[in-house]
Amino acid sequence: MSELRDAALAVRENAHAPYSGFKVGAALRGASGAVYRGCNVENVAYPEGTCAEAGAIAAMVAAGETSFTEAYVVAGSPEPVPPCGGCRQKLAEFGAGSAPVTLATTGGAEQATTVAALLPGAFDAGHMA
């Protein structure tokens, strides 16, 4: 887990958050074991930015992987911050319900959860039949 934590903390420093000042970093471990990183990228035309989790997923997919086995998300906040609703759905698209997700602060606080706990009753391909 420390590899994911270190990757998320490092990429968080690259976040482009000039409007909110709220930097977020995310790291995913792909099924291959490779680590993919993402940070939030704001845009003056809210809400056209990109979340850290979405950036990490995009990096994973660009590398040719389609699933992750664990995720780590870190923000500079007093308590661990959960992903937004859109990112919860994105995580459910590429991770099993049992995939561990650690939510953390730059101060070291951590909260363990899973993809399924973040998005109970997730919409999936089975609903489109």
mmCIF file of N, CA and C in Angstrom:
data_model
loop_
_atom_site.group_PDB
_atom_site.id
_atom_site.type_symbol
_atom_site.label_atom_id
_atom_site.label_comp_id
_atom_site.label_asym_id
_atom_site.label_seq_id
_atom_site.Cartn_x
_atom_site.Cartn_y
_atom_site.Cartn_z
ATOM 1 N N MET A 1 0.830 -1.195 0.000
ATOM 2 C CA MET A 1 0.000 0.000 0.000
ATOM 3 C C MET A 1 0.871 1.254 0.000
ATOM 4 N N SER A 2 2.069 1.174 0.607
ATOM 5 C CA SER A 2 2.910 2.369 0.658
ATOM 6 C C SER A 2 3.315 2.831 -0.734
ATOM 7 N N GLU A 3 3.450 1.899 -1.688
ATOM 8 C CA GLU A 3 3.772 2.293 -3.064
ATOM 9 C C GLU A 3 2.653 3.155 -3.645
ATOM 10 N N LEU A 4 1.407 2.757 -3.417
ATOM 11 C CA LEU A 4 0.278 3.553 -3.906
ATOM 12 C C LEU A 4 0.197 4.893 -3.185
ATOM 13 N N ARG A 5 0.394 4.877 -1.886
ATOM 14 C CA ARG A 5 0.364 6.123 -1.109
ATOM 15 C C ARG A 5 1.427 7.086 -1.627
ATOM 16 N N ASP A 6 2.646 6.596 -1.797
ATOM 17 C CA ASP A 6 3.735 7.452 -2.272
ATOM 18 C C ASP A 6 3.436 8.000 -3.668
ATOM 19 N N ALA A 7 2.883 7.162 -4.542
ATOM 20 C CA ALA A 7 2.552 7.602 -5.905
ATOM 21 C C ALA A 7 1.461 8.666 -5.884
ATOM 22 N N ALA A 8 0.428 8.471 -5.060
ATOM 23 C CA ALA A 8 -0.676 9.431 -4.982
ATOM 24 C C ALA A 8 -0.205 10.757 -4.389
ATOM 25 N N LEU A 9 0.613 10.699 -3.363
ATOM 26 C CA LEU A 9 1.135 11.927 -2.759
ATOM 27 C C LEU A 9 2.015 12.691 -3.753
ATOM 28 N N ALA A 10 2.843 11.968 -4.498
ATOM 29 C CA ALA A 10 3.740 12.622 -5.451
ATOM 30 C C ALA A 10 2.971 13.279 -6.594
ATOM 31 N N VAL A 11 2.015 12.558 -7.172
ATOM 32 C CA VAL A 11 1.280 13.121 -8.306
ATOM 33 C C VAL A 11 0.357 14.257 -7.869
ATOM 34 N N ARG A 12 -0.099 14.228 -6.624
ATOM 35 C CA ARG A 12 -0.934 15.313 -6.097
ATOM 36 C C ARG A 12 -0.228 16.657 -6.244
ATOM 37 N N GLU A 13 1.079 16.659 -6.105
ATOM 38 C CA GLU A 13 1.843 17.902 -6.224
ATOM 39 C C GLU A 13 1.748 18.498 -7.625
ATOM 40 N N ASN A 14 1.413 17.690 -8.629
ATOM 41 C CA ASN A 14 1.290 18.167 -10.007
ATOM 42 C C ASN A 14 -0.113 18.669 -10.341
ATOM 43 N N ALA A 15 -1.037 18.566 -9.402
ATOM 44 C CA ALA A 15 -2.416 18.975 -9.668
ATOM 45 C C ALA A 15 -2.467 20.435 -10.123
ATOM 46 N N HIS A 16 -3.389 20.697 -11.025
ATOM 47 C CA HIS A 16 -3.618 22.065 -11.503
ATOM 48 C C HIS A 16 -4.923 22.529 -10.849
ATOM 49 N N ALA A 17 -4.789 23.222 -9.728
ATOM 50 C CA ALA A 17 -5.959 23.640 -8.950
ATOM 51 C C ALA A 17 -5.861 25.115 -8.569
ATOM 52 N N PRO A 18 -5.702 26.001 -9.571
ATOM 53 C CA PRO A 18 -5.535 27.423 -9.253
ATOM 54 C C PRO A 18 -6.803 28.107 -8.747
ATOM 55 N N TYR A 19 -7.952 27.507 -8.943
ATOM 56 C CA TYR A 19 -9.218 28.145 -8.563
ATOM 57 C C TYR A 19 -9.679 27.712 -7.183
ATOM 58 N N SER A 20 -9.604 26.420 -6.908
ATOM 59 C CA SER A 20 -10.036 25.925 -5.602
ATOM 60 C C SER A 20 -8.877 25.788 -4.626
ATOM 61 N N GLY A 21 -7.670 25.569 -5.150
ATOM 62 C CA GLY A 21 -6.535 25.302 -4.281
ATOM 63 C C GLY A 21 -6.593 23.919 -3.661
ATOM 64 N N PHE A 22 -7.542 23.094 -4.095
ATOM 65 C CA PHE A 22 -7.778 21.762 -3.519
ATOM 66 C C PHE A 22 -7.140 20.704 -4.415
ATOM 67 N N LYS A 23 -5.927 20.292 -4.067
ATOM 68 C CA LYS A 23 -5.190 19.319 -4.862
ATOM 69 C C LYS A 23 -5.527 17.902 -4.415
ATOM 70 N N VAL A 24 -5.722 17.020 -5.404
ATOM 71 C CA VAL A 24 -6.039 15.614 -5.138
ATOM 72 C C VAL A 24 -5.121 14.752 -5.994
ATOM 73 N N GLY A 25 -4.651 13.653 -5.421
ATOM 74 C CA GLY A 25 -3.852 12.683 -6.157
ATOM 75 C C GLY A 25 -4.473 11.312 -6.019
ATOM 76 N N ALA A 26 -4.374 10.516 -7.070
ATOM 77 C CA ALA A 26 -4.910 9.154 -7.030
ATOM 78 C C ALA A 26 -3.907 8.200 -7.669
ATOM 79 N N ALA A 27 -3.853 6.991 -7.153
ATOM 80 C CA ALA A 27 -3.009 5.949 -7.726
ATOM 81 C C ALA A 27 -3.799 4.647 -7.736
ATOM 82 N N LEU A 28 -3.711 3.948 -8.842
ATOM 83 C CA LEU A 28 -4.381 2.661 -9.008
ATOM 84 C C LEU A 28 -3.340 1.595 -9.283
ATOM 85 N N ARG A 29 -3.556 0.397 -8.753
ATOM 86 C CA ARG A 29 -2.725 -0.733 -9.119
ATOM 87 C C ARG A 29 -3.504 -1.534 -10.157
ATOM 88 N N GLY A 30 -2.980 -1.566 -11.360
ATOM 89 C CA GLY A 30 -3.613 -2.340 -12.415
ATOM 90 C C GLY A 30 -3.507 -3.822 -12.133
ATOM 91 N N ALA A 31 -4.287 -4.617 -12.839
ATOM 92 C CA ALA A 31 -4.262 -6.068 -12.665
ATOM 93 C C ALA A 31 -2.864 -6.636 -12.917
ATOM 94 N N SER A 32 -2.075 -5.951 -13.741
ATOM 95 C CA SER A 32 -0.711 -6.396 -14.038
ATOM 96 C C SER A 32 0.251 -6.100 -12.896
ATOM 97 N N GLY A 33 -0.173 -5.251 -11.952
ATOM 98 C CA GLY A 33 0.697 -4.816 -10.865
ATOM 99 C C GLY A 33 1.268 -3.426 -11.090
ATOM 100 N N ALA A 34 1.145 -2.906 -12.311
ATOM 101 C CA ALA A 34 1.641 -1.565 -12.617
ATOM 102 C C ALA A 34 0.821 -0.522 -11.864
ATOM 103 N N VAL A 35 1.458 0.598 -11.539
ATOM 104 C CA VAL A 35 0.788 1.682 -10.827
ATOM 105 C C VAL A 35 0.525 2.829 -11.796
ATOM 106 N N TYR A 36 -0.705 3.328 -11.765
ATOM 107 C CA TYR A 36 -1.128 4.433 -12.621
ATOM 108 C C TYR A 36 -1.543 5.591 -11.735
ATOM 109 N N ARG A 37 -1.159 6.789 -12.135
ATOM 110 C CA ARG A 37 -1.378 7.991 -11.325
ATOM 111 C C ARG A 37 -2.262 8.998 -12.038
ATOM 112 N N GLY A 38 -2.939 9.807 -11.251
ATOM 113 C CA GLY A 38 -3.735 10.898 -11.802
ATOM 114 C C GLY A 38 -3.882 11.997 -10.768
ATOM 115 N N CYS A 39 -4.015 13.220 -11.237
ATOM 116 C CA CYS A 39 -4.256 14.356 -10.346
ATOM 117 C C CYS A 39 -5.386 15.193 -10.933
ATOM 118 N N ASN A 40 -6.009 15.981 -10.082
ATOM 119 C CA ASN A 40 -7.090 16.817 -10.588
ATOM 120 C C ASN A 40 -6.526 17.952 -11.435
ATOM 121 N N VAL A 41 -7.282 18.295 -12.475
ATOM 122 C CA VAL A 41 -6.897 19.362 -13.395
ATOM 123 C C VAL A 41 -8.116 20.264 -13.562
ATOM 124 N N GLU A 42 -8.064 21.429 -12.924
ATOM 125 C CA GLU A 42 -9.189 22.362 -12.992
ATOM 126 C C GLU A 42 -9.157 23.169 -14.286
ATOM 127 N N ASN A 43 -10.305 23.724 -14.594
ATOM 128 C CA ASN A 43 -10.464 24.584 -15.753
ATOM 129 C C ASN A 43 -11.316 25.761 -15.309
ATOM 130 N N VAL A 44 -11.014 26.949 -15.791
ATOM 131 C CA VAL A 44 -11.777 28.127 -15.395
ATOM 132 C C VAL A 44 -13.258 27.970 -15.742
ATOM 133 N N ALA A 45 -13.563 27.177 -16.743
ATOM 134 C CA ALA A 45 -14.954 26.918 -17.124
ATOM 135 C C ALA A 45 -15.460 25.714 -16.331
ATOM 136 N N TYR A 46 -15.732 25.942 -15.029
ATOM 137 C CA TYR A 46 -16.273 24.860 -14.193
ATOM 138 C C TYR A 46 -17.514 24.296 -14.849
ATOM 139 N N PRO A 47 -17.817 23.044 -14.842
ATOM 140 C CA PRO A 47 -17.082 21.951 -14.206
ATOM 141 C C PRO A 47 -16.281 21.137 -15.222
ATOM 142 N N GLU A 48 -15.608 21.782 -16.111
ATOM 143 C CA GLU A 48 -14.901 21.107 -17.195
ATOM 144 C C GLU A 48 -13.562 20.518 -16.797
ATOM 145 N N GLY A 49 -13.257 20.464 -15.532
ATOM 146 C CA GLY A 49 -11.997 19.879 -15.078
ATOM 147 C C GLY A 49 -12.044 18.368 -15.069
ATOM 148 N N THR A 50 -10.948 17.788 -14.616
ATOM 149 C CA THR A 50 -10.824 16.331 -14.521
ATOM 150 C C THR A 50 -10.430 15.965 -13.102
ATOM 151 N N CYS A 51 -11.095 14.973 -12.558
ATOM 152 C CA CYS A 51 -10.775 14.495 -11.216
ATOM 153 C C CYS A 51 -9.534 13.602 -11.254
ATOM 154 N N ALA A 52 -8.874 13.485 -10.102
ATOM 155 C CA ALA A 52 -7.672 12.666 -10.001
ATOM 156 C C ALA A 52 -7.955 11.205 -10.336
ATOM 157 N N GLU A 53 -9.077 10.680 -9.842
ATOM 158 C CA GLU A 53 -9.411 9.277 -10.099
ATOM 159 C C GLU A 53 -9.610 9.040 -11.595
ATOM 160 N N ALA A 54 -10.295 9.976 -12.262
ATOM 161 C CA ALA A 54 -10.518 9.853 -13.706
ATOM 162 C C ALA A 54 -9.196 9.902 -14.460
ATOM 163 N N GLY A 55 -8.266 10.743 -14.002
ATOM 164 C CA GLY A 55 -6.954 10.826 -14.636
ATOM 165 C C GLY A 55 -6.173 9.535 -14.499
ATOM 166 N N ALA A 56 -6.231 8.918 -13.317
ATOM 167 C CA ALA A 56 -5.526 7.644 -13.104
ATOM 168 C C ALA A 56 -6.147 6.542 -13.958
ATOM 169 N N ILE A 57 -7.468 6.528 -14.056
ATOM 170 C CA ILE A 57 -8.139 5.538 -14.897
ATOM 171 C C ILE A 57 -7.753 5.752 -16.355
ATOM 172 N N ALA A 58 -7.725 6.991 -16.806
ATOM 173 C CA ALA A 58 -7.342 7.278 -18.193
ATOM 174 C C ALA A 58 -5.917 6.807 -18.469
ATOM 175 N N ALA A 59 -5.004 7.020 -17.532
ATOM 176 C CA ALA A 59 -3.617 6.560 -17.705
ATOM 177 C C ALA A 59 -3.566 5.040 -17.798
ATOM 178 N N MET A 60 -4.358 4.370 -16.970
ATOM 179 C CA MET A 60 -4.404 2.912 -16.985
ATOM 180 C C MET A 60 -4.915 2.394 -18.326
ATOM 181 N N VAL A 61 -6.008 2.957 -18.791
ATOM 182 C CA VAL A 61 -6.596 2.529 -20.061
ATOM 183 C C VAL A 61 -5.647 2.849 -21.217
ATOM 184 N N ALA A 62 -5.010 4.011 -21.175
ATOM 185 C CA ALA A 62 -4.063 4.384 -22.230
ATOM 186 C C ALA A 62 -2.895 3.396 -22.294
ATOM 187 N N ALA A 63 -2.554 2.810 -21.157
ATOM 188 C CA ALA A 63 -1.465 1.828 -21.112
ATOM 189 C C ALA A 63 -1.928 0.437 -21.542
ATOM 190 N N GLY A 64 -3.227 0.289 -21.797
ATOM 191 C CA GLY A 64 -3.738 -0.986 -22.282
ATOM 192 C C GLY A 64 -4.375 -1.885 -21.239
ATOM 193 N N GLU A 65 -4.525 -1.396 -20.016
ATOM 194 C CA GLU A 65 -5.178 -2.201 -18.977
ATOM 195 C C GLU A 65 -6.630 -1.773 -18.827
ATOM 196 N N THR A 66 -7.447 -2.700 -18.375
ATOM 197 C CA THR A 66 -8.876 -2.395 -18.233
ATOM 198 C C THR A 66 -9.426 -2.701 -16.844
ATOM 199 N N SER A 67 -8.547 -3.016 -15.895
ATOM 200 C CA SER A 67 -9.039 -3.228 -14.536
ATOM 201 C C SER A 67 -7.946 -2.908 -13.522
ATOM 202 N N PHE A 68 -8.399 -2.503 -12.331
ATOM 203 C CA PHE A 68 -7.465 -2.250 -11.235
ATOM 204 C C PHE A 68 -7.845 -3.120 -10.051
ATOM 205 N N THR A 69 -6.874 -3.348 -9.169
ATOM 206 C CA THR A 69 -7.101 -4.211 -8.008
ATOM 207 C C THR A 69 -7.163 -3.446 -6.702
ATOM 208 N N GLU A 70 -6.639 -2.220 -6.687
ATOM 209 C CA GLU A 70 -6.746 -1.364 -5.503
ATOM 210 C C GLU A 70 -6.504 0.081 -5.901
ATOM 211 N N ALA A 71 -7.024 0.981 -5.065
ATOM 212 C CA ALA A 71 -6.917 2.412 -5.346
ATOM 213 C C ALA A 71 -6.570 3.164 -4.071
ATOM 214 N N TYR A 72 -5.907 4.293 -4.255
ATOM 215 C CA TYR A 72 -5.533 5.173 -3.144
ATOM 216 C C TYR A 72 -5.782 6.609 -3.598
ATOM 217 N N VAL A 73 -6.528 7.366 -2.798
ATOM 218 C CA VAL A 73 -6.873 8.753 -3.139
ATOM 219 C C VAL A 73 -6.500 9.638 -1.953
ATOM 220 N N VAL A 74 -5.739 10.698 -2.226
ATOM 221 C CA VAL A 74 -5.286 11.577 -1.146
ATOM 222 C C VAL A 74 -5.580 13.033 -1.472
ATOM 223 N N ALA A 75 -6.007 13.765 -0.433
ATOM 224 C CA ALA A 75 -6.299 15.193 -0.575
ATOM 225 C C ALA A 75 -5.809 15.925 0.663
ATOM 226 N N GLY A 76 -5.564 17.207 0.518
ATOM 227 C CA GLY A 76 -5.154 18.032 1.649
ATOM 228 C C GLY A 76 -6.373 18.524 2.389
ATOM 229 N N SER A 77 -6.974 17.655 3.159
ATOM 230 C CA SER A 77 -8.203 17.988 3.873
ATOM 231 C C SER A 77 -8.096 17.476 5.308
ATOM 232 N N PRO A 78 -8.949 17.966 6.200
ATOM 233 C CA PRO A 78 -8.882 17.515 7.595
ATOM 234 C C PRO A 78 -9.235 16.031 7.759
ATOM 235 N N GLU A 79 -10.133 15.530 6.911
ATOM 236 C CA GLU A 79 -10.545 14.132 6.961
ATOM 237 C C GLU A 79 -10.478 13.553 5.550
ATOM 238 N N PRO A 80 -10.332 12.234 5.421
ATOM 239 C CA PRO A 80 -10.322 11.629 4.089
ATOM 240 C C PRO A 80 -11.568 12.008 3.295
ATOM 241 N N VAL A 81 -11.366 12.311 2.005
ATOM 242 C CA VAL A 81 -12.447 12.762 1.135
ATOM 243 C C VAL A 81 -12.817 11.660 0.153
ATOM 244 N N PRO A 82 -14.078 11.287 0.092
ATOM 245 C CA PRO A 82 -14.484 10.254 -0.871
ATOM 246 C C PRO A 82 -14.537 10.819 -2.289
ATOM 247 N N PRO A 83 -14.438 9.946 -3.287
ATOM 248 C CA PRO A 83 -14.561 10.387 -4.678
ATOM 249 C C PRO A 83 -15.957 10.967 -4.944
ATOM 250 N N CYS A 84 -16.048 11.847 -5.935
ATOM 251 C CA CYS A 84 -17.351 12.378 -6.336
ATOM 252 C C CYS A 84 -18.191 11.241 -6.928
ATOM 253 N N GLY A 85 -19.453 11.489 -7.149
ATOM 254 C CA GLY A 85 -20.341 10.458 -7.693
ATOM 255 C C GLY A 85 -19.894 9.935 -9.039
ATOM 256 N N GLY A 86 -19.457 10.827 -9.925
ATOM 257 C CA GLY A 86 -18.994 10.397 -11.242
ATOM 258 C C GLY A 86 -17.786 9.483 -11.147
ATOM 259 N N CYS A 87 -16.867 9.808 -10.253
ATOM 260 C CA CYS A 87 -15.672 8.966 -10.108
ATOM 261 C C CYS A 87 -15.996 7.640 -9.427
ATOM 262 N N ARG A 88 -16.992 7.629 -8.573
ATOM 263 C CA ARG A 88 -17.416 6.351 -7.989
ATOM 264 C C ARG A 88 -17.897 5.419 -9.098
ATOM 265 N N GLN A 89 -18.669 5.967 -10.047
ATOM 266 C CA GLN A 89 -19.140 5.156 -11.169
ATOM 267 C C GLN A 89 -17.963 4.715 -12.036
ATOM 268 N N LYS A 90 -17.003 5.600 -12.260
ATOM 269 C CA LYS A 90 -15.819 5.240 -13.053
ATOM 270 C C LYS A 90 -15.027 4.138 -12.360
ATOM 271 N N LEU A 91 -14.855 4.238 -11.047
ATOM 272 C CA LEU A 91 -14.146 3.189 -10.316
ATOM 273 C C LEU A 91 -14.885 1.860 -10.437
ATOM 274 N N ALA A 92 -16.218 1.892 -10.363
ATOM 275 C CA ALA A 92 -17.016 0.669 -10.488
ATOM 276 C C ALA A 92 -16.912 0.061 -11.881
ATOM 277 N N GLU A 93 -16.654 0.879 -12.885
ATOM 278 C CA GLU A 93 -16.501 0.385 -14.253
ATOM 279 C C GLU A 93 -15.237 -0.455 -14.414
ATOM 280 N N PHE A 94 -14.189 -0.110 -13.673
ATOM 281 C CA PHE A 94 -12.887 -0.740 -13.887
ATOM 282 C C PHE A 94 -12.376 -1.550 -12.707
ATOM 283 N N GLY A 95 -13.080 -1.540 -11.586
ATOM 284 C CA GLY A 95 -12.653 -2.301 -10.415
ATOM 285 C C GLY A 95 -13.772 -3.171 -9.897
ATOM 286 N N ALA A 96 -13.418 -4.334 -9.372
ATOM 287 C CA ALA A 96 -14.413 -5.225 -8.763
ATOM 288 C C ALA A 96 -14.985 -4.547 -7.520
ATOM 289 N N GLY A 97 -16.188 -4.933 -7.152
ATOM 290 C CA GLY A 97 -16.815 -4.375 -5.955
ATOM 291 C C GLY A 97 -15.972 -4.564 -4.714
ATOM 292 N N SER A 98 -15.221 -5.651 -4.678
ATOM 293 C CA SER A 98 -14.383 -5.945 -3.514
ATOM 294 C C SER A 98 -13.029 -5.233 -3.541
ATOM 295 N N ALA A 99 -12.735 -4.509 -4.604
ATOM 296 C CA ALA A 99 -11.437 -3.829 -4.707
ATOM 297 C C ALA A 99 -11.284 -2.814 -3.583
ATOM 298 N N PRO A 100 -10.188 -2.886 -2.841
ATOM 299 C CA PRO A 100 -9.976 -1.924 -1.763
ATOM 300 C C PRO A 100 -9.690 -0.520 -2.291
ATOM 301 N N VAL A 101 -10.252 0.465 -1.604
ATOM 302 C CA VAL A 101 -10.017 1.872 -1.906
ATOM 303 C C VAL A 101 -9.644 2.533 -0.586
ATOM 304 N N THR A 102 -8.479 3.156 -0.558
ATOM 305 C CA THR A 102 -8.060 3.886 0.635
ATOM 306 C C THR A 102 -8.206 5.370 0.362
ATOM 307 N N LEU A 103 -8.913 6.048 1.241
ATOM 308 C CA LEU A 103 -9.093 7.496 1.179
ATOM 309 C C LEU A 103 -8.180 8.081 2.241
ATOM 310 N N ALA A 104 -7.409 9.120 1.896
ATOM 311 C CA ALA A 104 -6.402 9.599 2.836
ATOM 312 C C ALA A 104 -6.261 11.113 2.804
ATOM 313 N N THR A 105 -5.588 11.614 3.826
ATOM 314 C CA THR A 105 -5.228 13.029 3.906
ATOM 315 C C THR A 105 -3.708 13.138 3.808
ATOM 316 N N THR A 106 -3.240 14.307 3.459
ATOM 317 C CA THR A 106 -1.800 14.524 3.412
ATOM 318 C C THR A 106 -1.189 14.442 4.812
ATOM 319 N N GLY A 107 -2.027 14.580 5.833
ATOM 320 C CA GLY A 107 -1.558 14.465 7.213
ATOM 321 C C GLY A 107 -1.403 13.041 7.698
ATOM 322 N N GLY A 108 -1.818 12.059 6.880
ATOM 323 C CA GLY A 108 -1.618 10.660 7.242
ATOM 324 C C GLY A 108 -2.858 9.902 7.666
ATOM 325 N N ALA A 109 -3.990 10.579 7.837
ATOM 326 C CA ALA A 109 -5.217 9.861 8.187
ATOM 327 C C ALA A 109 -5.671 9.028 6.996
ATOM 328 N N GLU A 110 -6.142 7.819 7.264
ATOM 329 C CA GLU A 110 -6.617 6.934 6.202
ATOM 330 C C GLU A 110 -7.954 6.316 6.583
ATOM 331 N N GLN A 111 -8.752 6.052 5.561
ATOM 332 C CA GLN A 111 -10.028 5.365 5.732
ATOM 333 C C GLN A 111 -10.108 4.286 4.661
ATOM 334 N N ALA A 112 -10.271 3.046 5.081
ATOM 335 C CA ALA A 112 -10.358 1.922 4.141
ATOM 336 C C ALA A 112 -11.814 1.673 3.769
ATOM 337 N N THR A 113 -12.052 1.438 2.496
ATOM 338 C CA THR A 113 -13.379 1.110 2.003
ATOM 339 C C THR A 113 -13.215 0.226 0.766
ATOM 340 N N THR A 114 -14.292 0.006 0.040
ATOM 341 C CA THR A 114 -14.241 -0.771 -1.197
ATOM 342 C C THR A 114 -15.032 -0.038 -2.273
ATOM 343 N N VAL A 115 -14.853 -0.470 -3.497
ATOM 344 C CA VAL A 115 -15.618 0.115 -4.600
ATOM 345 C C VAL A 115 -17.113 -0.053 -4.334
ATOM 346 N N ALA A 116 -17.534 -1.250 -3.910
ATOM 347 C CA ALA A 116 -18.960 -1.499 -3.670
ATOM 348 C C ALA A 116 -19.517 -0.643 -2.539
ATOM 349 N N ALA A 117 -18.735 -0.410 -1.505
ATOM 350 C CA ALA A 117 -19.209 0.424 -0.396
ATOM 351 C C ALA A 117 -19.352 1.884 -0.834
ATOM 352 N N LEU A 118 -18.482 2.321 -1.756
ATOM 353 C CA LEU A 118 -18.576 3.687 -2.261
ATOM 354 C C LEU A 118 -19.781 3.885 -3.174
ATOM 355 N N LEU A 119 -20.179 2.797 -3.873
ATOM 356 C CA LEU A 119 -21.278 2.925 -4.827
ATOM 357 C C LEU A 119 -22.188 1.694 -4.753
ATOM 358 N N PRO A 120 -22.994 1.605 -3.694
ATOM 359 C CA PRO A 120 -23.926 0.477 -3.612
ATOM 360 C C PRO A 120 -24.962 0.562 -4.738
ATOM 361 N N GLY A 121 -25.331 -0.576 -5.274
ATOM 362 C CA GLY A 121 -26.319 -0.597 -6.346
ATOM 363 C C GLY A 121 -25.793 0.005 -7.631
ATOM 364 N N ALA A 122 -24.505 -0.151 -7.887
ATOM 365 C CA ALA A 122 -23.876 0.466 -9.065
ATOM 366 C C ALA A 122 -24.570 0.068 -10.356
ATOM 367 N N PHE A 123 -24.698 1.021 -11.259
ATOM 368 C CA PHE A 123 -25.210 0.773 -12.597
ATOM 369 C C PHE A 123 -24.104 0.041 -13.358
ATOM 370 N N ASP A 124 -24.456 -1.055 -14.039
ATOM 371 C CA ASP A 124 -23.444 -1.775 -14.801
ATOM 372 C C ASP A 124 -24.017 -2.261 -16.125
ATOM 373 N N ALA A 125 -23.198 -2.922 -16.909
ATOM 374 C CA ALA A 125 -23.597 -3.360 -18.250
ATOM 375 C C ALA A 125 -24.825 -4.268 -18.215
ATOM 376 N N GLY A 126 -25.020 -4.996 -17.141
ATOM 377 C CA GLY A 126 -26.172 -5.866 -17.010
ATOM 378 C C GLY A 126 -27.505 -5.111 -17.040
ATOM 379 N N HIS A 127 -27.477 -3.854 -16.671
ATOM 380 C CA HIS A 127 -28.683 -3.041 -16.707
ATOM 381 C C HIS A 127 -29.068 -2.625 -18.104
ATOM 382 N N MET A 128 -28.184 -2.810 -19.078
ATOM 383 C CA MET A 128 -28.436 -2.343 -20.431
ATOM 384 C C MET A 128 -28.974 -3.435 -21.353
ATOM 385 N N ALA A 129 -29.221 -4.609 -20.808
ATOM 386 C CA ALA A 129 -29.700 -5.727 -21.629
ATOM 387 C C ALA A 129 -31.127 -5.524 -22.088
#
